[in-house]
Amino acid sequence: MNRAEEDYIKSIYELTVERKQPLIKSNELTDRLGFTDQSVNEMIKKLVQKHLVNFIPYKGISLTKKGKDVAIRMVRAHRIWEVFLTEKLGFSWENVHDAAEQLEHATTNDVLLKLYQYLGEPKFCQHGNPIPDFSGHALEVATTSLIETKPGDRFILMRVLDHKELLTYLNEQSIVLYQEFEVIEKDVFNGILVIKIQETIKNLTLKTASMLFGKIMKT
Ligand SMILES: [Zn+2]
């Protein structure tokens, strides 16, 4: 299997987990990967021939057992390398994606198992994505977005999208995982969400809010 194929498999897996739906539409994959419909359709055909993907016309695509095994291996490798790069080598969270992307394709199962144990079997990467253990089990991924909150809600930040510009912006705003936000105001017309972190007020755009995930606390 080549690198492009592995990346497709991984994206299908991530979309399935994030959206909690059994089938992914090919246009969702096009959006995620930024490729044309034609190249996505060709790749899906190839992956079906290799028994990695099931395709149901007009319904969508899903991974076969074989495809899912490949995806879990890639996702695990990517996230374990991210933990290593940040915790042991001092990289910050916006700078680990590319290196982890290279390393995940070059890591044998033996190396990965040793690395995982060396790191103390971490449950999440620095962006809050769950790391599947070696039997394939992972803790649940946070899928409630900050944009779904309403004034008065308290929200714990548990996952952020791994986008360099977003992560750099969050650094500037001193926003980190596991902080608690209080939602003060939601101005849909102007696209602004006002939140309070400890005693500091921050105005986020709804676009930023849609990239932050966590848990709404019950009051
Ligand atoms: Zn990550």
Short mmCIF file of C-alpha atoms and ligand atoms in Angstrom, two decimals:
data_model
loop_
_atom_site.label_atom_id
_atom_site.label_comp_id
_atom_site.label_asym_id
_atom_site.label_seq_id
_atom_site.Cartn_x
_atom_site.Cartn_y
_atom_site.Cartn_z
CA MET A 1 0.00 0.00 0.00
CA ASN A 2 1.36 3.42 -0.88
CA ARG A 3 1.32 6.57 1.17
CA ALA A 4 -1.62 8.21 -0.63
CA GLU A 5 -3.74 5.10 -0.09
CA GLU A 6 -2.86 5.06 3.58
CA ASP A 7 -3.80 8.73 3.92
CA TYR A 8 -7.22 8.11 2.35
CA ILE A 9 -7.89 5.20 4.66
CA LYS A 10 -6.92 7.30 7.64
CA SER A 11 -9.18 10.18 6.58
CA ILE A 12 -12.17 7.86 6.09
CA TYR A 13 -11.58 6.45 9.56
CA GLU A 14 -11.29 9.89 11.17
CA LEU A 15 -14.44 11.18 9.50
CA THR A 16 -16.39 8.07 10.55
CA VAL A 17 -15.30 8.51 14.17
CA GLU A 18 -15.80 12.31 14.29
CA ARG A 19 -19.21 12.29 12.65
CA LYS A 20 -20.37 9.12 14.43
CA GLN A 21 -21.89 7.81 11.22
CA PRO A 22 -21.27 4.44 9.57
CA LEU A 23 -21.01 5.79 6.01
CA ILE A 24 -19.02 8.73 4.65
CA LYS A 25 -20.07 10.56 1.51
CA SER A 26 -17.35 11.01 -1.09
CA ASN A 27 -17.85 14.80 -1.06
CA GLU A 28 -17.04 14.82 2.68
CA LEU A 29 -13.78 13.16 1.77
CA THR A 30 -13.18 15.67 -1.02
CA ASP A 31 -13.66 18.52 1.48
CA ARG A 32 -11.34 16.94 4.02
CA LEU A 33 -8.52 16.15 1.61
CA GLY A 34 -8.91 19.08 -0.78
CA PHE A 35 -8.71 16.88 -3.90
CA THR A 36 -11.04 16.89 -6.92
CA ASP A 37 -14.11 14.64 -7.11
CA GLN A 38 -12.49 12.75 -9.94
CA SER A 39 -9.29 11.87 -8.10
CA VAL A 40 -11.26 10.89 -4.98
CA ASN A 41 -13.54 8.62 -7.04
CA GLU A 42 -10.58 6.95 -8.73
CA MET A 43 -8.90 6.31 -5.43
CA ILE A 44 -12.07 4.86 -3.92
CA LYS A 45 -12.31 2.46 -6.85
CA LYS A 46 -8.74 1.34 -6.24
CA LEU A 47 -9.35 0.86 -2.52
CA VAL A 48 -12.49 -1.19 -3.22
CA GLN A 49 -10.44 -3.49 -5.47
CA LYS A 50 -7.94 -3.94 -2.65
CA HIS A 51 -10.78 -4.85 -0.23
CA LEU A 52 -10.00 -1.90 2.01
CA VAL A 53 -13.20 0.05 1.39
CA ASN A 54 -16.88 -0.80 0.80
CA PHE A 55 -18.75 1.46 -1.59
CA ILE A 56 -22.55 1.58 -1.68
CA PRO A 57 -23.75 3.71 -4.63
CA TYR A 58 -25.74 6.80 -3.55
CA LYS A 59 -25.11 5.97 0.10
CA GLY A 60 -21.41 6.27 0.78
CA ILE A 61 -18.22 4.51 1.77
CA SER A 62 -17.03 2.63 4.81
CA LEU A 63 -13.87 0.75 5.71
CA THR A 64 -13.69 -3.05 5.58
CA LYS A 65 -12.20 -4.86 8.58
CA LYS A 66 -8.87 -4.87 6.75
CA GLY A 67 -9.16 -1.13 5.99
CA LYS A 68 -10.04 -0.34 9.57
CA ASP A 69 -7.01 -2.24 10.85
CA VAL A 70 -4.74 -0.22 8.57
CA ALA A 71 -6.39 3.05 9.66
CA ILE A 72 -6.09 2.31 13.35
CA ARG A 73 -2.41 1.46 12.91
CA MET A 74 -1.76 4.78 11.10
CA VAL A 75 -3.77 6.90 13.52
CA ARG A 76 -2.09 5.26 16.49
CA ALA A 77 1.39 5.81 15.02
CA HIS A 78 0.64 9.44 14.17
CA ARG A 79 -0.66 10.30 17.62
CA ILE A 80 2.02 8.39 19.53
CA TRP A 81 4.71 10.22 17.56
CA GLU A 82 2.99 13.53 18.35
CA VAL A 83 3.15 12.76 22.07
CA PHE A 84 6.83 11.88 21.73
CA LEU A 85 7.66 15.01 19.74
CA THR A 86 5.89 17.36 22.16
CA GLU A 87 6.63 15.71 25.49
CA LYS A 88 10.15 14.46 24.89
CA LEU A 89 11.56 16.73 22.20
CA GLY A 90 9.84 19.97 23.19
CA PHE A 91 7.96 20.68 19.95
CA SER A 92 4.85 22.82 20.35
CA TRP A 93 1.48 21.50 19.24
CA GLU A 94 1.31 23.47 15.97
CA ASN A 95 4.61 22.03 14.76
CA VAL A 96 4.26 18.28 15.14
CA HIS A 97 1.85 17.39 12.37
CA ASP A 98 4.26 17.18 9.43
CA ALA A 99 6.93 15.24 11.30
CA ALA A 100 4.36 12.79 12.70
CA GLU A 101 2.95 12.41 9.18
CA GLN A 102 6.37 11.29 7.90
CA LEU A 103 7.16 9.06 10.86
CA GLU A 104 3.79 7.24 10.92
CA HIS A 105 4.50 5.70 7.51
CA ALA A 106 7.96 4.51 8.51
CA THR A 107 7.28 2.88 11.88
CA THR A 108 7.21 -0.87 12.45
CA ASN A 109 4.79 -2.35 15.00
CA ASP A 110 7.69 -3.31 17.29
CA VAL A 111 9.09 0.21 17.39
CA LEU A 112 5.66 1.66 17.95
CA LEU A 113 4.85 -0.69 20.82
CA LYS A 114 8.13 0.17 22.57
CA LEU A 115 7.56 3.89 22.03
CA TYR A 116 3.99 3.62 23.38
CA GLN A 117 5.18 1.84 26.51
CA TYR A 118 8.08 4.29 26.93
CA LEU A 119 5.57 7.17 26.90
CA GLY A 120 3.39 5.49 29.57
CA GLU A 121 0.62 4.35 27.19
CA PRO A 122 -0.91 7.81 26.60
CA LYS A 123 -4.67 7.97 25.97
CA PHE A 124 -4.74 11.21 23.92
CA CYS A 125 -2.43 13.22 21.67
CA GLN A 126 -1.74 16.91 22.31
CA HIS A 127 -4.72 17.90 20.17
CA GLY A 128 -7.10 15.74 22.20
CA ASN A 129 -7.47 12.90 19.69
CA PRO A 130 -7.76 9.48 21.35
CA ILE A 131 -4.92 6.99 20.82
CA PRO A 132 -6.21 3.45 20.17
CA ASP A 133 -4.42 0.84 22.28
CA PHE A 134 -2.92 -2.27 20.68
CA SER A 135 -6.21 -4.13 20.78
CA GLY A 136 -7.81 -1.25 18.84
CA HIS A 137 -9.77 0.29 21.73
CA ALA A 138 -9.81 4.05 22.09
CA LEU A 139 -11.54 6.41 24.46
CA GLU A 140 -14.36 8.43 22.97
CA VAL A 141 -13.56 11.45 20.84
CA ALA A 142 -15.10 14.79 21.91
CA THR A 143 -17.56 15.79 19.15
CA THR A 144 -19.58 18.62 20.74
CA SER A 145 -18.35 21.85 19.20
CA LEU A 146 -18.11 25.16 21.06
CA ILE A 147 -20.43 26.60 18.41
CA GLU A 148 -23.25 24.42 19.80
CA THR A 149 -23.16 26.17 23.17
CA LYS A 150 -25.48 28.93 24.36
CA PRO A 151 -24.97 31.83 26.77
CA GLY A 152 -24.60 30.59 30.33
CA ASP A 153 -23.11 27.23 29.33
CA ARG A 154 -19.84 26.06 30.83
CA PHE A 155 -17.66 24.19 28.39
CA ILE A 156 -14.46 22.16 28.88
CA LEU A 157 -12.12 22.23 25.87
CA MET A 158 -11.04 18.65 25.07
CA ARG A 159 -10.05 18.57 21.39
CA VAL A 160 -8.91 21.03 18.73
CA LEU A 161 -8.50 20.58 14.99
CA ASP A 162 -4.88 20.07 14.02
CA HIS A 163 -4.59 23.19 11.83
CA LYS A 164 -1.40 25.17 12.15
CA GLU A 165 -3.06 28.62 11.89
CA LEU A 166 -5.71 27.69 14.44
CA LEU A 167 -3.13 26.34 16.90
CA THR A 168 -0.92 29.43 16.51
CA TYR A 169 -3.95 31.64 17.17
CA LEU A 170 -4.85 29.62 20.28
CA ASN A 171 -1.26 30.11 21.54
CA GLU A 172 -1.65 33.87 21.16
CA GLN A 173 -4.92 33.72 23.09
CA SER A 174 -3.40 31.46 25.79
CA ILE A 175 -6.10 28.87 25.13
CA VAL A 176 -5.07 25.32 26.01
CA LEU A 177 -6.79 21.95 26.34
CA TYR A 178 -8.85 21.19 29.43
CA GLN A 179 -9.57 24.86 30.18
CA GLU A 180 -13.09 25.74 31.26
CA PHE A 181 -14.95 28.44 29.29
CA GLU A 182 -18.07 30.28 30.29
CA VAL A 183 -20.17 31.33 27.31
CA ILE A 184 -21.22 34.97 27.78
CA GLU A 185 -22.80 35.95 24.49
CA LYS A 186 -23.44 34.47 21.06
CA ASP A 187 -23.77 37.05 18.29
CA VAL A 188 -24.70 34.98 15.24
CA PHE A 189 -25.23 38.00 12.98
CA ASN A 190 -21.67 39.24 13.48
CA GLY A 191 -20.27 35.74 13.86
CA ILE A 192 -18.85 36.27 17.34
CA LEU A 193 -18.88 34.16 20.47
CA VAL A 194 -17.89 35.92 23.69
CA ILE A 195 -16.38 33.62 26.30
CA LYS A 196 -14.79 34.04 29.70
CA ILE A 197 -11.77 32.01 30.76
CA GLN A 198 -11.16 32.50 34.48
CA GLU A 199 -11.61 36.29 34.63
CA THR A 200 -10.55 37.09 31.06
CA ILE A 201 -13.09 37.90 28.35
CA LYS A 202 -12.30 36.75 24.80
CA ASN A 203 -14.14 37.24 21.53
CA LEU A 204 -13.85 34.23 19.25
CA THR A 205 -15.22 34.00 15.74
CA LEU A 206 -17.82 31.31 15.15
CA LYS A 207 -15.36 29.79 12.67
CA THR A 208 -12.82 29.31 15.46
CA ALA A 209 -15.55 28.03 17.78
CA SER A 210 -16.50 25.38 15.20
CA MET A 211 -12.96 23.97 15.40
CA LEU A 212 -12.98 23.52 19.19
CA PHE A 213 -14.61 20.49 20.79
CA GLY A 214 -15.39 19.40 24.29
CA LYS A 215 -18.04 18.82 26.85
CA ILE A 216 -20.84 21.09 28.02
CA MET A 217 -20.97 20.89 31.81
CA LYS A 218 -24.32 20.18 33.38
CA THR A 219 -25.31 22.89 35.82
ZN ZN B 1 -2.77 15.23 17.26
#
